[in-house]
Coordinates of C-alpha atoms in Angstrom, one line a residue:
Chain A
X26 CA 169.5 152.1 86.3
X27 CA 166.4 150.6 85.1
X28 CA 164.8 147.1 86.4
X29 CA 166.5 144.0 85.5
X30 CA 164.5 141.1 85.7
X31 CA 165.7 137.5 85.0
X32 CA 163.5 134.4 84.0
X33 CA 163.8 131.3 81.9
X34 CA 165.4 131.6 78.8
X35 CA 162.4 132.1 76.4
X36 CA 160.8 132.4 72.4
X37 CA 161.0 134.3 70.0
X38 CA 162.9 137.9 69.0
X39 CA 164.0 140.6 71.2
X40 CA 161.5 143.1 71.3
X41 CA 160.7 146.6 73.5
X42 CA 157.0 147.9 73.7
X43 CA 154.1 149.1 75.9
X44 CA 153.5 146.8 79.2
X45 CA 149.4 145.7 79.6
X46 CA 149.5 144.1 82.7
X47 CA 146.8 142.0 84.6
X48 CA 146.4 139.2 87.6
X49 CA 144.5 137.1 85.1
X50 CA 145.2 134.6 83.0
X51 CA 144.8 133.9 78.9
X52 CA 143.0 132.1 76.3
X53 CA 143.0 133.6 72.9
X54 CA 139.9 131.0 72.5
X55 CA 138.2 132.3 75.8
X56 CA 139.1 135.9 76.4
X57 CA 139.7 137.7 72.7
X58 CA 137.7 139.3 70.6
X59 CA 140.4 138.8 67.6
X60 CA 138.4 140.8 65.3
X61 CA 138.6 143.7 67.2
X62 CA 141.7 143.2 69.1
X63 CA 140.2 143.1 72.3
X64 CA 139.3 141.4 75.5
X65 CA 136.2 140.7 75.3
X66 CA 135.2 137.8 78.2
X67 CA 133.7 140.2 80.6
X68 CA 134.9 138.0 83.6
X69 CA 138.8 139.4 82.5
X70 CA 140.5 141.9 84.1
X71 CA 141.3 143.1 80.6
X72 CA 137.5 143.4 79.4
X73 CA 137.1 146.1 76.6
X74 CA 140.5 147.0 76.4
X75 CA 143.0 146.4 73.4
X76 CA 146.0 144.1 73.2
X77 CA 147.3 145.6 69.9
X78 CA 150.8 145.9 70.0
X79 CA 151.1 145.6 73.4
X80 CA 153.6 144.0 75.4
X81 CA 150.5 141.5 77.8
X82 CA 151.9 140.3 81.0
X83 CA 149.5 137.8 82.6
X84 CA 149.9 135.0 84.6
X85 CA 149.3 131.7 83.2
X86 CA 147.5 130.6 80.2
X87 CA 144.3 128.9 80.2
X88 CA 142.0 127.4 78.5
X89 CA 141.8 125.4 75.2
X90 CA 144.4 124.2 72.2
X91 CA 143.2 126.9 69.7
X92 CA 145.8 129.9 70.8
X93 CA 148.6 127.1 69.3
X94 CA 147.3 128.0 65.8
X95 CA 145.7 131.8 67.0
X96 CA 148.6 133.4 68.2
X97 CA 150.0 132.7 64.1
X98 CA 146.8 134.0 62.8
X99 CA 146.8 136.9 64.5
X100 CA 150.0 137.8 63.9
X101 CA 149.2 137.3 59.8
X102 CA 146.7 139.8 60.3
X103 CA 148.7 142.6 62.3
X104 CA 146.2 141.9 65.0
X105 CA 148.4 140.6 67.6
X106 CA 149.8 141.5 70.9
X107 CA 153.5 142.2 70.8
X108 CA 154.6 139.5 73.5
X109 CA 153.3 137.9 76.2
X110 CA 155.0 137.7 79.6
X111 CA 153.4 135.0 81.7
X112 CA 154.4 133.9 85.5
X113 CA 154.2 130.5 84.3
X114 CA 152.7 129.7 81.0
X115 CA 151.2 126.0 79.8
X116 CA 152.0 124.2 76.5
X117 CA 149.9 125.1 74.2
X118 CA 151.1 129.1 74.5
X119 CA 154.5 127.9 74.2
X120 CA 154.2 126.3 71.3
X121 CA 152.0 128.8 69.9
X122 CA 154.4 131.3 70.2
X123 CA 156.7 129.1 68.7
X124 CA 154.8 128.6 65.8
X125 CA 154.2 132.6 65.5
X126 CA 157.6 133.3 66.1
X127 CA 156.1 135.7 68.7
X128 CA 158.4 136.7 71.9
X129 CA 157.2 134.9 75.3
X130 CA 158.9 134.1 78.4
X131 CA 157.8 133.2 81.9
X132 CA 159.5 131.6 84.9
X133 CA 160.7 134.6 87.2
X134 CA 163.2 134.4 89.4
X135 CA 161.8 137.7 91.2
X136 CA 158.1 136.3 91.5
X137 CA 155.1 137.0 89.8
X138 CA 155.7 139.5 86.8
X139 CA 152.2 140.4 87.1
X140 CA 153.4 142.5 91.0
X141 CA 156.5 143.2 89.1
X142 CA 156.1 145.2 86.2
X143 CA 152.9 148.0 85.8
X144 CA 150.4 148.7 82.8
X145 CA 152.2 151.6 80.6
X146 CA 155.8 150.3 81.7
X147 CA 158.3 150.3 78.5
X148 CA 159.5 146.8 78.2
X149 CA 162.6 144.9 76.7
X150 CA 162.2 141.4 76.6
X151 CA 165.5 139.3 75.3
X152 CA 163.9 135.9 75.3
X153 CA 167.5 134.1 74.3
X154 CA 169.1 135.7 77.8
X155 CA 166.1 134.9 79.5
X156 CA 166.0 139.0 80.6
X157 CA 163.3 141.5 80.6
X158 CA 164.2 145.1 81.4
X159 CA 161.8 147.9 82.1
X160 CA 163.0 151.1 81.1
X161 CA 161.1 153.7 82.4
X162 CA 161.5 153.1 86.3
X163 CA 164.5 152.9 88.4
Chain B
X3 CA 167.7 118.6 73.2
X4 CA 169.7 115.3 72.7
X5 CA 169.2 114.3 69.0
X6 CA 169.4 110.9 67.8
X7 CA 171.0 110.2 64.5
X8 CA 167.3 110.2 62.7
X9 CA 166.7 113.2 64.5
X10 CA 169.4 115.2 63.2
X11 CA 169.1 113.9 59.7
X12 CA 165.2 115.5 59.9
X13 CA 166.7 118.4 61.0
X14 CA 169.1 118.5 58.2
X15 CA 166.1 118.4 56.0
X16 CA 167.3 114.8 54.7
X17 CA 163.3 114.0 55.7
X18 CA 162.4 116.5 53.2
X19 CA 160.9 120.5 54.4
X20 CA 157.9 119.2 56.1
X21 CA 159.8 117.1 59.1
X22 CA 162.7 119.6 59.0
X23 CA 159.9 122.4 60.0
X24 CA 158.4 120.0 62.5
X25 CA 161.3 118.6 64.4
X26 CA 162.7 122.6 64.8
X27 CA 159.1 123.7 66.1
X28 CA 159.5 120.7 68.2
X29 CA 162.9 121.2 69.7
X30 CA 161.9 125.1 70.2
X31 CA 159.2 124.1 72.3
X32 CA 161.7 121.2 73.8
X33 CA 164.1 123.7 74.7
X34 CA 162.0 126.2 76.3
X35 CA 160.6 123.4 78.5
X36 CA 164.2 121.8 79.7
X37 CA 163.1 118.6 77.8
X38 CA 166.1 115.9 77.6
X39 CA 165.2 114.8 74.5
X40 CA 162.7 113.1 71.8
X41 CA 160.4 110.3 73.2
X42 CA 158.4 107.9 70.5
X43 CA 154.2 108.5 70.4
X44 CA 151.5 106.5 69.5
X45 CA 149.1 108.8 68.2
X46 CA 148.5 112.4 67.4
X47 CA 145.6 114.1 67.3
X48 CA 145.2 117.5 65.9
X49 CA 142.7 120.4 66.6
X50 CA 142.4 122.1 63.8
X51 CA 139.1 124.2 63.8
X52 CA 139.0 126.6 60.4
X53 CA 138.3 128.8 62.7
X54 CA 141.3 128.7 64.7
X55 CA 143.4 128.4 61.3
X56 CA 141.8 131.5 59.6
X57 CA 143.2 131.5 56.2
X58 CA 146.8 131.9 57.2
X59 CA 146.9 128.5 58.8
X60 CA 144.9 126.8 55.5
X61 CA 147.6 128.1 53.6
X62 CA 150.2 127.3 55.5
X63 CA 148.5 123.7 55.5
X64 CA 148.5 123.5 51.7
X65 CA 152.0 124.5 51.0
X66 CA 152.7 121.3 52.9
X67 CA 150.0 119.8 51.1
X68 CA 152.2 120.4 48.1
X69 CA 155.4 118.5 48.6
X70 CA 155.7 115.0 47.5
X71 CA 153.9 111.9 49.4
X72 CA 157.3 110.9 50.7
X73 CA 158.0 114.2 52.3
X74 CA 154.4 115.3 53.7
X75 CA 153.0 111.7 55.2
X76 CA 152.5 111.5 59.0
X77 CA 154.2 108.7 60.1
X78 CA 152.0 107.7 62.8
X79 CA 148.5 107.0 63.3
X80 CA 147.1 111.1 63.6
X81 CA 143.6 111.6 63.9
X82 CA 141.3 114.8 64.2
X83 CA 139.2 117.2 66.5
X84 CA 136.2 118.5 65.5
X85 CA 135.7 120.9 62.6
X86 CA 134.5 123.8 61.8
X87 CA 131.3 123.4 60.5
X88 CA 129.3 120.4 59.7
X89 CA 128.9 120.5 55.8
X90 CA 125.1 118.8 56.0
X91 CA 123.9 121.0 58.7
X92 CA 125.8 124.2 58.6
X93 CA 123.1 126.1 56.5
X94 CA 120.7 125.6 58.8
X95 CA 122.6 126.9 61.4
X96 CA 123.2 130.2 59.4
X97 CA 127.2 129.2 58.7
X98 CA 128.3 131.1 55.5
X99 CA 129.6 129.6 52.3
X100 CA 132.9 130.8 52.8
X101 CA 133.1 129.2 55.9
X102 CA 132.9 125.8 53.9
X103 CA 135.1 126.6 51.2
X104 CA 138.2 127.3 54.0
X105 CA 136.4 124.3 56.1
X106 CA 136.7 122.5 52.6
X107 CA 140.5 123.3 51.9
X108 CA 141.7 122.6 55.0
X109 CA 140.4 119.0 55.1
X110 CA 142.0 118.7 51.6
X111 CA 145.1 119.3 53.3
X112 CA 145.4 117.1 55.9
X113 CA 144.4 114.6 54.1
X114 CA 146.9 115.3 51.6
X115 CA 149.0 114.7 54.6
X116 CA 147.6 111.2 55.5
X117 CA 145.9 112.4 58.1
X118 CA 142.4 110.2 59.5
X119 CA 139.7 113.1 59.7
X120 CA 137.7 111.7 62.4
X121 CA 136.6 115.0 64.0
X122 CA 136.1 113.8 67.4
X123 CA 137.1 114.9 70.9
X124 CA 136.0 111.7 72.2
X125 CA 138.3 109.8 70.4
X126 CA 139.2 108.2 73.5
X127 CA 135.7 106.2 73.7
X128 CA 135.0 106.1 70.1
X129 CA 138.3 105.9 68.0
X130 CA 141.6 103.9 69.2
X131 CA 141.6 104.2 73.4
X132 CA 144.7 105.1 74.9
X133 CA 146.9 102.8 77.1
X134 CA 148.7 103.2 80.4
X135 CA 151.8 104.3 80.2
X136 CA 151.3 104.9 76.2
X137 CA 152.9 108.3 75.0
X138 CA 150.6 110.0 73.1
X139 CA 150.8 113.5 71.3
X140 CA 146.9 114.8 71.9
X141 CA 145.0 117.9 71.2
X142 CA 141.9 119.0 73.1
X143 CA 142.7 119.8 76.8
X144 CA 139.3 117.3 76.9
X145 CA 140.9 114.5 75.1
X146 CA 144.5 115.3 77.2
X147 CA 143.2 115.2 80.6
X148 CA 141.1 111.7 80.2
X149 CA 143.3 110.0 78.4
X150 CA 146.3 111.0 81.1
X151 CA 144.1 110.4 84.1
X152 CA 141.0 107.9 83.3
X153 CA 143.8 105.5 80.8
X154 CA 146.9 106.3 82.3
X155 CA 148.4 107.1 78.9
X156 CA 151.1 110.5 78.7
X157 CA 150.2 113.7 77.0
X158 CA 150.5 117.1 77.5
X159 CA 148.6 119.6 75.8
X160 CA 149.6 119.4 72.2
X161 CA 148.4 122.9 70.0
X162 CA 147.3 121.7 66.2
X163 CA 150.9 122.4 65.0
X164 CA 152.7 120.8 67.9
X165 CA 150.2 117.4 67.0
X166 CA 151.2 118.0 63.4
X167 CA 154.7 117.9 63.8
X168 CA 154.7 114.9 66.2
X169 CA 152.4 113.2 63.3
X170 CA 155.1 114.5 61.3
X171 CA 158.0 112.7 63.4
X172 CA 156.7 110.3 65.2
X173 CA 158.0 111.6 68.5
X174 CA 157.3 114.4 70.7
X175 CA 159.5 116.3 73.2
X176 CA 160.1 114.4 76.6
X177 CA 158.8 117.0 79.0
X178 CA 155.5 117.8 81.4
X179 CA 153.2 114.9 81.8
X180 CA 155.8 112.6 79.7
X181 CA 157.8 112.7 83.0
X182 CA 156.5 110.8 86.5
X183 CA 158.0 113.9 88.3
X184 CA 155.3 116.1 87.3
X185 CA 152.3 113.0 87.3
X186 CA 152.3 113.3 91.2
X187 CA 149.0 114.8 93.3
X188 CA 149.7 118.7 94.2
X189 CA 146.4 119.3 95.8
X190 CA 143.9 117.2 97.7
X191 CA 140.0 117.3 97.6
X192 CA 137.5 115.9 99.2
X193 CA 134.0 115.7 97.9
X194 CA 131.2 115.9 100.3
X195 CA 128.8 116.5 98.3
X196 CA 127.6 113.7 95.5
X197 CA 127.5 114.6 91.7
X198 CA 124.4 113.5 90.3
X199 CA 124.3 114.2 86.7
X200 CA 126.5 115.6 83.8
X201 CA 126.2 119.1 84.6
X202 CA 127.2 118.4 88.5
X203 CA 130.4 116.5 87.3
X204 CA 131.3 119.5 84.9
X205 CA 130.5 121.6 88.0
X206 CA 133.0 120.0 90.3
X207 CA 135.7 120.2 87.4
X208 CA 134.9 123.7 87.6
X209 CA 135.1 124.2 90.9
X210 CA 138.2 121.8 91.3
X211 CA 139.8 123.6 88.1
X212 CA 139.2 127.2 90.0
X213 CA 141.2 126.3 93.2
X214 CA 144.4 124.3 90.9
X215 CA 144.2 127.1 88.4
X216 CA 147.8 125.7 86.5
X217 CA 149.0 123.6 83.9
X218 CA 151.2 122.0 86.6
X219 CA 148.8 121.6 89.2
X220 CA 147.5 117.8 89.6
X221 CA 144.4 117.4 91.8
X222 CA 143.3 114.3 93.7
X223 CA 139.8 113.7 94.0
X224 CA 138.2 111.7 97.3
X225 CA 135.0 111.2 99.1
X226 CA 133.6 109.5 95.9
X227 CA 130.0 107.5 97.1
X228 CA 130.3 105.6 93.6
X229 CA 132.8 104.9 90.8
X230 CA 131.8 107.0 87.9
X231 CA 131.6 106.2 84.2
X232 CA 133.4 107.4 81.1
X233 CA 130.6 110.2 80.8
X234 CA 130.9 111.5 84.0
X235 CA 134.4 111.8 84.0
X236 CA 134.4 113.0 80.7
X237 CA 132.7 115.9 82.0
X238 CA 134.4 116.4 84.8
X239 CA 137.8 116.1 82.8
X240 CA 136.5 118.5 80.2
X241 CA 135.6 120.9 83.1
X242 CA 138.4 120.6 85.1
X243 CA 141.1 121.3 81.8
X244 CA 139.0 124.2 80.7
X245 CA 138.5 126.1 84.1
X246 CA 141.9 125.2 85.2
X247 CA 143.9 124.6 82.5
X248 CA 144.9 120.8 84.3
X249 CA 146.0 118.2 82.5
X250 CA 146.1 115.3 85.3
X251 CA 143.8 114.1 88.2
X252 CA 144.0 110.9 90.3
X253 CA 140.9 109.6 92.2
X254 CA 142.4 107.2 94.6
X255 CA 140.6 103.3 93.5
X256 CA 139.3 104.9 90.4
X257 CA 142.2 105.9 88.2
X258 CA 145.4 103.7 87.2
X259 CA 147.9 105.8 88.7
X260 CA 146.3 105.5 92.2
X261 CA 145.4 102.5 94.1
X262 CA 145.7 104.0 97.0
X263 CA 145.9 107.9 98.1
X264 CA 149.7 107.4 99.1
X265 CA 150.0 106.6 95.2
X266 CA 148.2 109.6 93.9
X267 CA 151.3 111.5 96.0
X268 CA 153.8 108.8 94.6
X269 CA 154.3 108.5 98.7
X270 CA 154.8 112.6 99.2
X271 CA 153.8 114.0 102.2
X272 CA 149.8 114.0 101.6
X273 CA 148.7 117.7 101.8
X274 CA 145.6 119.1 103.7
X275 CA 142.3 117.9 102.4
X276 CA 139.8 121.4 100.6
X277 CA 136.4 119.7 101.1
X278 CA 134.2 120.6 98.6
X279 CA 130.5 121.3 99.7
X280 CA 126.7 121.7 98.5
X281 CA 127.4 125.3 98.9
X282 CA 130.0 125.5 96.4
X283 CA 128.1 123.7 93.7
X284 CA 124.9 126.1 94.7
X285 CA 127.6 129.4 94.3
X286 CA 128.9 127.8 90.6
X287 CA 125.6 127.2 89.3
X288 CA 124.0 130.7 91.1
X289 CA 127.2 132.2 88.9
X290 CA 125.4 131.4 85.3
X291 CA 121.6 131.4 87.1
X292 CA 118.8 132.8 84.6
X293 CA 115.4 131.8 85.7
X294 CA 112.6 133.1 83.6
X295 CA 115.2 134.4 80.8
X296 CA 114.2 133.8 77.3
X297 CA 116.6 130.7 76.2
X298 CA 117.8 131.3 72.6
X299 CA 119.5 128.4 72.5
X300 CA 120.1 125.1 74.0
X301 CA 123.4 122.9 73.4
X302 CA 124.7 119.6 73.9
X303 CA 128.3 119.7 73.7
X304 CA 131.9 120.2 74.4
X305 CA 132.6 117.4 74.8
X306 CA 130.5 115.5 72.1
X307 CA 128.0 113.4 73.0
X308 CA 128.5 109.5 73.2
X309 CA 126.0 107.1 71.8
X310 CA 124.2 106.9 75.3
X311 CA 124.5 110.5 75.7
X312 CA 122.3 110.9 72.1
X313 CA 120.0 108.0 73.6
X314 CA 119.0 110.4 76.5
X315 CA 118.8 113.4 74.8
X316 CA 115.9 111.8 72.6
X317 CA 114.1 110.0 75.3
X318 CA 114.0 113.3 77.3
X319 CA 112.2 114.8 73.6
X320 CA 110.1 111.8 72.7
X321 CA 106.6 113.4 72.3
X322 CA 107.7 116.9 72.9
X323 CA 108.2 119.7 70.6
X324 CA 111.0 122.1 71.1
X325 CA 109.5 126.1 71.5
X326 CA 109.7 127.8 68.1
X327 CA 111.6 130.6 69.3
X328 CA 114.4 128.1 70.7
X329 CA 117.1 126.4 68.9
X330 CA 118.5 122.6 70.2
X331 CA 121.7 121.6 68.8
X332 CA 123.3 118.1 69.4
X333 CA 126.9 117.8 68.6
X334 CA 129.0 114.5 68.3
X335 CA 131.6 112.3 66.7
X336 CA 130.7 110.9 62.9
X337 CA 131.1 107.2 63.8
X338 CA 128.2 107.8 66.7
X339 CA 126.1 110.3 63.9
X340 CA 126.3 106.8 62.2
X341 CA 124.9 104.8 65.1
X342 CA 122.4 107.3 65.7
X343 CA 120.9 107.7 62.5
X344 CA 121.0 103.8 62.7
X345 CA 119.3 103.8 65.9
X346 CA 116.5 106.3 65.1
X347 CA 118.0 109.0 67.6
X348 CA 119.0 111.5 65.4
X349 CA 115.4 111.5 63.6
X350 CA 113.5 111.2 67.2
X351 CA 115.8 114.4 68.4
X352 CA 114.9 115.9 65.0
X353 CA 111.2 115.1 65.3
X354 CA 111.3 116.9 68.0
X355 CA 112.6 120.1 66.5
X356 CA 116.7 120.1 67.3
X357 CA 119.5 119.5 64.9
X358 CA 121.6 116.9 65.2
X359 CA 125.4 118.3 63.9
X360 CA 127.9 115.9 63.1
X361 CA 131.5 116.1 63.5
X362 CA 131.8 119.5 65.5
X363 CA 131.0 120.7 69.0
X364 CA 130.0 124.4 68.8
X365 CA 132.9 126.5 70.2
X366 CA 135.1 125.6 67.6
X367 CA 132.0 126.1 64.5
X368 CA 132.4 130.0 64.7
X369 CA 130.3 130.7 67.2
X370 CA 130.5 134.6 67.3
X371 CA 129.2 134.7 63.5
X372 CA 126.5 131.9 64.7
X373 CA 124.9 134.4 67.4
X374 CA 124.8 137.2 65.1
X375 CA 123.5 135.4 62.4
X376 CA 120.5 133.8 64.7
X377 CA 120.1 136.2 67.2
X378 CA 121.2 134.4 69.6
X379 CA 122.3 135.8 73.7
X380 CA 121.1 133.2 76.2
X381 CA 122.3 129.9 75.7
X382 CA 121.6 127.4 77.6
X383 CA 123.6 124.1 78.2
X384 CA 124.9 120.8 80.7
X385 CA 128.4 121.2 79.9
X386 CA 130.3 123.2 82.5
X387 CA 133.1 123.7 79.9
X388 CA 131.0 125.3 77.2
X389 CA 129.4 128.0 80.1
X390 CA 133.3 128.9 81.0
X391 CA 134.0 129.2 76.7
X392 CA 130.9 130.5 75.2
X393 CA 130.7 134.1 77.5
X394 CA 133.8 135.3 75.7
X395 CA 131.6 134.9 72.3
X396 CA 128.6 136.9 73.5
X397 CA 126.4 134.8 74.8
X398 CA 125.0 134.6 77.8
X399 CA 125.5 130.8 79.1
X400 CA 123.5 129.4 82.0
X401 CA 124.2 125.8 82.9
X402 CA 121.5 122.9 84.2
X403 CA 120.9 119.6 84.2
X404 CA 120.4 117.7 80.4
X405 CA 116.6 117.4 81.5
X406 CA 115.9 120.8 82.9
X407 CA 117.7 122.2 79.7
X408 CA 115.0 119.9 77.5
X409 CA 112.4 121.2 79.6
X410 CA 113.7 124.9 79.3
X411 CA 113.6 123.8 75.3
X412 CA 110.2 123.0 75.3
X413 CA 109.5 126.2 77.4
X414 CA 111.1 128.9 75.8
X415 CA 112.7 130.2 78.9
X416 CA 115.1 129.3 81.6
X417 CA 112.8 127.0 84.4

């Protein structure tokens, strides 16, 4: 049976991908390289790797008001993570999401998603049942 | 979300495409945060950086541009944060053409959409202060925290399209700092250790911001020897939002919301007090230490400099020329550019060598393309919040005091 794991009901579609996990926390501002597709703040967990397509799980968002228009911007130029799990995320990634239409929920009723799911883990996340699933492990 | 009769005929699109977008963004965002429904703002303010936007978000801006005045008008006062670039200084800080152009379209838009481009994250000292108890729908974590915590007003932090859309409706989702549940003290410090200038006050937002380290997390400041002013706690509120993502702090006899410490708790068990010491503002700074280092370039910024701000900066350069292999930019608002080319301050910090930008504040004026262009690594600056932005665009920030980064200017190198 795989790993059931039930948080707030969340944004955006359902979605299944690749699990880049960190105990850190996010700024597309702060910590991105958006060019590249990288994390380039060398103070991240995440420094020098790529968030392409990945599914990031983090745990809270920092930092300034730009992601609200980056997340979109990204996502325009196929240069965007897949979705972002967050133990508890602010506004300004919430609405940023919302404005992407990118998938992101947050608020576990397990804990921190960060001890919970593992970098490389295959993900479902169904943001409108508040579920995320991962599929590889028991 | 409970909708009001106006609500639902915006969502119905009977408001036309442009509040029909905005009022489902909003109620999106409503719903994922349990809001109860719409409350009624004052004033939006939008960052909206070109930088930020990239093209897809200055198109985005012009299809709205597009639709008829009725349809595409904000319906509140909605103002601006800094730009992109600063169209009579961007050449000389090697900022491309192109840059302008988008820079150029996207203020075309919003004022299309009635929007007041006053480019400012000190809006709160220089454009229309907030009010206790006012709801307000504000960008800049900067602008947020002080006018929550310093006014008393209610914000949370509000992206450029979440701003838009509440200039768009004239409401904003009732949820976060809207709500006195959440405007209560979480975590207790005591200072025993004095700030003494701007880049101590952003040091203990740092520091503060650090041990909070949430959205949701409201510190309460003691131990204070003096009451600050509005550019002490700006930097300390611009700090604190940036390391810690907060949005609220009390300081018991200072702030509106607490008279007394039992207020900053709204009368909740008071937790233990985390003093915080001359060892931990030694162990911030020693974080960004570079003595000796070539400086590349020294900023005054984030957040922009008041008019007494500007007034220091060039009595600290009067008679002094700035080393020619250093750059010194000054960032702030276009009403105090105004009262500083009035003054004389922006030709006396000129004079001296630096470059007086108007209507921006560095991190948001595309500052990775800015350090390739100029060769620049090792920046130098008083503002605690730029040190925690600018690492993640290259540089190599170091943080000191507004006079040891002027004599560092003159010098070259990091004293």
């Amino acid at each position: 049976m795989p790993i059931v794991l039930k948080c707030h009901a969340g944004l955006g579609p359902t979605v299944t991908g690749t699990a880049l996990v960190a105990a850190d926390n996010f700024s597309a501002r702060y910590d991105l390289n958006r060019l590249e597709g990288t994390f380039s703040r060398p103070a991240h967990k995440l420094f020098g790797q790529s968030y392409l397509d990945k599914i990031l799980v983090l745990q809270t968002a920092k930092g300034g008001v730009a992601s609200a228009w980056m997340l979109r911007e990204m996502t325009a130029r196929g240069m965007a993570p897949k979705a972002i799990i967050f133990d508890r995320t602010n506004t300004i990634l919430a609405q940023g999401a919302a404005f992407a239409e990118m998938t992101m929920v947050d608020r576990f009723e397990d804990g921190d998603p960060t001890t919970l799911i593992r970098t490389g883990d295959e993900v479902r996340i169904e943001p409108a049942k508040g579920l995320v699933t991962i599929l590889n492990r028991d | 979300m409970r909708l009001t009769d106006e609500e639902k005929a915006m969502l119905a699109g009977e408001a036309g495409p442009a509040r029909q977008w905005a009022i489902k963004h909003q109620i999106a965002v409503g719903d994922f945060f349990d809001a109860p429904d719409f409350v009624p703002v004052g004033q939006a303010h939008i960052m909206a950086d070109t930088e930020s936007l990239g093209e897809a978000g200055v198109v985005w801006l012009e299809e709205l541009a597009q639709l008829p005045a009725a349809d595409r008008k904000v319906r509140i006062p909605t103002i601006t944060d800094p730009r992109g670039l600063d169209f009579d200084s961007y050449k000389r800080l090697k900022q491309t053409d192109t840059m302008a152009g988008l820079e150029a379209r996207a203020i075309a838009a919003f004022e299309a959409l009635g929007v007041l481009m006053t480019n400012t994250c000190i809006n709160y000292q220089t454009i229309l202060p907030p009010v206790k108890g006012e709801h307000l729908a504000m960008g800049d974590t900067g602008v947020v925290i002080y006018s929550n915590s310093v006014a008393g007003a209610r914000s949370n932090f509000e992206g450029g399209p979440s701003a838009l859309s509440a200039g768009l409706t004239g409401r904003t989702p009732r949820y976060g700092y809207h709500l006195d549940a959440h405007r209560a003290g979480t975590r207790l410090f005591e200072l025993k250790h004095q700030p003494r200038d701007f880049a101590d006050w952003g040091a203990l937002g740092g520091i503060v911001g650090k041990a909070t380290n949430s959205y949701w997390g409201v510190p309460v400041i003691t131990g204070l020897s003096a009451v600050p002013n509005s550019d002490e706690l700006k930097h300390f509120g611009a700090a604190l939002a940036s390391f810690g993502s907060v949005a609220l702090f009390h300081m018991p006899g200072v702030t509106p919301e607490a008279p007394l410490l039992t207020d900053a708790f709204q009368g909740r068990a008071i937790p233990p007090a985390t003093p915080v010491t001359k060892a931990d503002f030694d162990a911030f700074y020693a974080g960004y230490a570079a003595k000796g280092d070539k400086v590349d370039v020294v900023v005054f910024a984030a957040p922009q400099l008041s008019l007494v701000e500007m007034g220091q900066v060039a009595d600290l350069l009067d008679g002094r020329r700035i080393n020619a292999e250093t750059s010194l930019i000054v960032t702030t608002s276009p009403e105090i550019k105004f009262a500083a080319d009035r003054m004389g301050l922006t030709g006396r910090i000129e004079t001296a060598g630096g470059i007086v930008a108007s209507g921006v504040c560095f991190y948001q004026s595309y500052a990775r393309e800015m350090a390739e262009a100029n060769g620049w690594s090792r920046l130098l600056t008083n503002s605690a919040k730029l040190v925690n932005i600018i690492a993640g665009y290259g540089y190599k920030p170091t943080l000191a005091s507004m006079q040891k980064c002027i004599d560092s200017a003159v010098a070259g190198r990091v004293l």
